[in-house]
Amino acid sequence: MSQIDSLPPLRDVIATHQLKAKKALGQNFLLDLNLTSRIARIAGDLSNTDVIEVGPGPGGLTRGLLAEGARKVLAIEKDSRCLPALQQIQDLYPDRFSFVEGDALQIDPLAHLTPPIAICANLPYNVGTELLVRWLTPKDWPPFWSSLTLMFQKEVAERITAQPGSKAYGRLAILSQWRANPRIALTLPPEAFSPPPKIHSAVVHLTALPEPRFPARADLLEKVVATAFNQRRKMLRSALKPLGADVEDRLTAAGIKPTERAEQVPLEAFCALARQFEE
């Protein structure tokens, strides 16, 4: 299946609009529409769900989401070069597709879409982790989104799903597993993209939990975890010194040995430690 609708092939779209991927924007385009449809299916049944797509580029995943039955798709694109290609899609799907130029973190999705809302994106590599952390750490929970289906570098995907004691375990694993169920759903080789990156990529699917696994304030957990893993080779009593002189007492109160390293501490204990910093 080279096409999923009457739109021209993606390589023709890229040539017509001169959409050479920009390294500065972290762009790597997916051109195989069979593959983009497969990624859309990972997001689940979207027939009663509105979808946000971040960084659609020429619209390969956009077309997959629409072909797989998404109720409505809102694409958010910072690269103005891509807007004419997205306009072609909107002309074909005027009732189900719209796009805006801008920053995904500055746009209110509820002003454009109706819950339930899923996010599905081949994220630019240079902003992917920042976007994920922002989506996972709003002050109020549950969030506006019900699931995230996101493309990352494979190494980042493994950090999201890592368990305590592994080298990949850290801030992303804790924040992801605190409020969601993450899993690696698909691994892709470099040649799946244009231009091919130097690394493998992976699609991670995260389903939002109704409530966090353990109580904690998002801002405090983020602060504690970021500080702890900033010097992951040090014992926690040393790594967490920037948080105050009494940090050893707070660790003990949370049931954590001050001599442990951050990678040894499970999610529940980090949440208990974050609660020790509540006023």
XYZ file of C-alpha atoms in Angstrom:
279
model
C 0.000 0.000 0.000
C 1.868 3.076 -1.242
C -1.013 5.470 -0.603
C -3.928 5.495 1.820
C -5.958 8.216 0.099
C -5.925 10.400 -3.005
C -3.007 12.488 -1.758
C 0.300 12.231 -3.621
C 3.088 9.975 -2.269
C 5.057 11.508 0.565
C 8.278 11.682 -1.444
C 6.418 13.802 -4.021
C 5.030 16.019 -1.253
C 8.531 16.538 0.148
C 9.927 17.340 -3.304
C 7.083 19.684 -4.224
C 7.341 21.726 -1.033
C 11.130 21.369 -0.672
C 10.801 19.831 2.779
C 14.340 18.662 3.327
C 14.537 17.558 6.964
C 16.358 20.052 9.166
C 18.848 18.667 11.667
C 18.405 21.779 13.817
C 14.729 20.878 14.280
C 15.467 17.222 15.020
C 13.483 16.143 11.962
C 13.492 12.605 10.577
C 10.508 11.866 8.348
C 8.640 8.553 8.136
C 7.683 7.926 4.509
C 6.268 4.376 4.644
C 2.479 4.749 4.991
C 2.142 1.112 6.020
C 4.416 1.944 8.934
C 2.639 5.142 9.895
C -0.669 3.272 9.916
C 0.899 0.614 12.127
C 1.989 3.292 14.611
C -1.503 4.776 14.551
C -2.929 1.345 15.430
C -0.661 1.182 18.493
C -2.648 4.122 19.851
C -5.720 1.856 19.903
C -9.261 2.450 18.708
C -9.404 6.159 17.907
C -12.890 6.263 16.440
C -14.212 8.056 19.522
C -11.009 9.934 20.315
C -9.539 13.247 19.220
C -5.797 13.163 18.558
C -3.016 15.707 18.916
C -0.035 15.179 16.645
C 3.126 17.164 17.365
C 5.599 17.830 14.578
C 3.709 16.203 11.682
C 6.205 17.330 9.032
C 4.873 16.331 5.596
C 1.999 14.433 7.211
C 2.874 10.744 7.032
C 1.658 9.836 10.522
C -1.217 12.295 10.091
C -2.477 10.295 7.150
C -2.076 7.070 9.129
C -4.147 8.445 12.018
C -6.918 9.570 9.679
C -6.886 6.284 7.750
C -7.150 4.329 11.007
C -10.302 6.231 11.935
C -9.300 8.964 14.381
C -12.364 11.075 15.189
C -10.393 14.280 14.689
C -6.701 15.148 14.390
C -5.079 18.428 15.399
C -1.518 18.786 14.097
C 0.829 21.270 15.760
C 3.806 22.255 13.613
C 6.579 24.805 14.252
C 8.132 24.524 10.781
C 6.199 26.854 8.484
C 7.578 25.036 5.421
C 5.294 22.098 6.239
C 2.056 24.066 6.366
C 1.199 23.834 2.616
C 1.535 20.029 2.806
C -0.780 19.969 5.836
C -3.229 22.204 3.980
C -3.500 19.512 1.299
C -4.580 17.055 3.975
C -7.063 19.498 5.459
C -8.607 20.033 2.024
C -9.268 16.284 1.834
C -10.440 15.911 5.461
C -12.050 19.293 6.276
C -14.201 17.910 9.101
C -11.596 15.660 10.719
C -8.280 17.477 10.383
C -6.933 20.868 11.344
C -3.493 22.272 12.028
C -1.913 25.174 13.838
C 1.546 26.671 13.638
C 3.216 26.945 17.000
C 4.639 25.299 20.101
C 2.752 22.289 21.463
C 3.366 23.441 25.032
C 1.800 26.840 24.368
C -1.442 25.627 22.798
C -4.519 24.721 24.839
C -5.775 21.422 23.368
C -9.189 21.814 24.995
C -9.759 24.945 22.912
C -9.575 22.785 19.780
C -10.567 19.248 20.747
C -13.086 17.303 22.805
C -12.009 14.618 25.317
C -11.067 11.846 25.254
C -7.806 13.084 23.731
C -4.770 11.021 22.756
C -1.345 12.299 21.727
C 0.445 10.501 18.912
C 3.666 11.829 17.456
C 6.979 11.136 15.808
C 8.592 13.640 18.141
C 11.590 15.718 17.075
C 14.523 14.133 18.920
C 15.702 17.435 20.369
C 12.480 18.159 22.298
C 10.975 14.711 22.874
C 11.987 14.185 26.491
C 11.045 17.734 27.486
C 7.578 17.293 26.021
C 7.116 13.939 27.753
C 8.091 15.343 31.165
C 5.730 18.294 30.730
C 2.850 15.982 29.831
C 3.578 13.753 32.825
C 3.941 16.475 35.457
C 0.942 18.810 35.349
C -0.135 20.033 38.760
C -3.545 18.354 38.461
C -4.182 14.721 37.541
C -5.676 13.025 35.551
C -4.385 15.078 32.593
C -6.200 16.217 29.454
C -4.777 13.206 27.575
C -5.730 9.558 27.975
C -2.731 8.033 26.194
C 0.584 8.945 24.599
C 2.007 7.102 21.586
C 5.401 8.636 20.972
C 8.513 7.991 18.907
C 11.847 8.330 20.683
C 15.421 7.280 20.243
C 15.546 3.642 21.370
C 17.860 4.571 24.238
C 15.280 7.075 25.544
C 12.490 4.497 25.212
C 14.507 2.078 27.324
C 14.981 4.770 29.965
C 11.211 5.311 30.121
C 10.514 1.638 30.803
C 13.603 0.829 32.930
C 13.437 -0.845 36.330
C 15.429 -0.053 39.513
C 18.968 -1.376 39.463
C 19.465 -1.012 35.720
C 21.757 1.546 34.121
C 18.825 3.015 32.195
C 16.760 3.623 35.353
C 16.392 7.274 36.222
C 14.232 10.366 36.073
C 12.262 9.371 32.968
C 11.426 5.913 34.332
C 10.189 7.311 37.639
C 8.049 10.099 36.175
C 6.623 7.826 33.456
C 5.786 4.917 35.746
C 4.453 7.136 38.543
C 1.412 8.289 36.588
C 1.209 5.978 33.577
C 1.717 2.465 32.250
C 4.517 2.679 29.648
C 5.586 -0.031 27.215
C 7.801 -0.211 24.149
C 5.440 -1.181 21.343
C 7.662 -1.054 18.260
C 11.362 -0.716 17.400
C 12.424 0.833 14.097
C 15.784 0.735 12.273
C 17.437 3.916 10.969
C 16.523 3.125 7.357
C 12.816 3.558 8.176
C 13.415 7.317 8.195
C 14.478 10.018 5.791
C 17.187 11.014 6.412
C 18.250 7.914 8.391
C 19.349 8.807 11.944
C 22.430 7.150 13.418
C 20.429 5.221 15.989
C 17.423 2.913 16.250
C 14.095 4.380 17.288
C 11.190 3.024 19.290
C 7.515 3.791 19.777
C 6.443 4.016 23.406
C 2.779 3.771 24.391
C 1.788 5.256 27.753
C -1.695 4.963 29.237
C -2.583 7.503 31.896
C -3.500 6.062 35.308
C -6.639 7.443 36.999
C -4.442 8.353 39.975
C -0.669 8.295 40.538
C 0.652 5.001 41.880
C 1.823 6.727 45.065
C 0.982 10.142 46.525
C 3.456 12.955 45.871
C 3.500 16.487 44.563
C 4.646 16.526 40.945
C 6.959 19.518 41.356
C 8.648 18.051 44.438
C 9.063 14.584 42.936
C 10.560 16.089 39.799
C 12.970 18.195 41.875
C 14.052 15.326 44.128
C 14.534 12.881 41.268
C 16.397 15.364 39.048
C 18.772 16.178 41.911
C 19.286 12.539 42.878
C 20.195 11.397 39.379
C 22.305 14.429 38.560
C 25.145 12.661 40.366
C 23.940 9.081 40.161
C 27.286 7.547 41.155
C 27.258 9.274 44.529
C 25.485 8.096 47.652
C 22.143 9.828 48.046
C 23.171 11.728 51.156
C 25.823 13.428 49.011
C 23.844 13.752 45.772
C 20.906 15.389 47.584
C 22.946 17.872 49.641
C 21.700 20.787 47.492
C 18.202 20.153 48.914
C 19.231 20.975 52.485
C 21.443 20.078 55.424
C 18.844 17.728 56.914
C 18.576 15.548 53.792
C 19.957 12.476 55.609
C 17.112 12.668 58.141
C 14.569 13.003 55.330
C 16.019 9.961 53.561
C 15.780 7.895 56.722
C 12.205 9.063 57.329
C 11.321 7.936 53.794
C 12.773 4.490 54.449
C 15.826 5.033 52.217
C 19.363 4.261 53.328
C 21.445 7.448 52.942
C 24.284 5.322 51.566
C 22.199 4.013 48.658
C 22.605 5.331 45.139
C 19.659 6.740 43.211
C 19.471 3.828 40.766
C 18.768 1.450 43.646
C 15.704 3.312 44.947
C 12.232 2.213 43.756
C 9.467 4.585 42.703
C 7.478 4.243 45.930
C 10.484 5.326 48.011
C 11.148 8.367 45.838
C 7.516 9.407 46.284
C 7.894 8.996 50.051
C 11.017 11.165 49.917
C 9.224 13.854 47.909
C 6.547 13.972 50.612
C 9.257 14.703 53.171
C 9.797 18.069 51.456
C 6.163 19.165 51.662
C 5.679 22.136 53.910
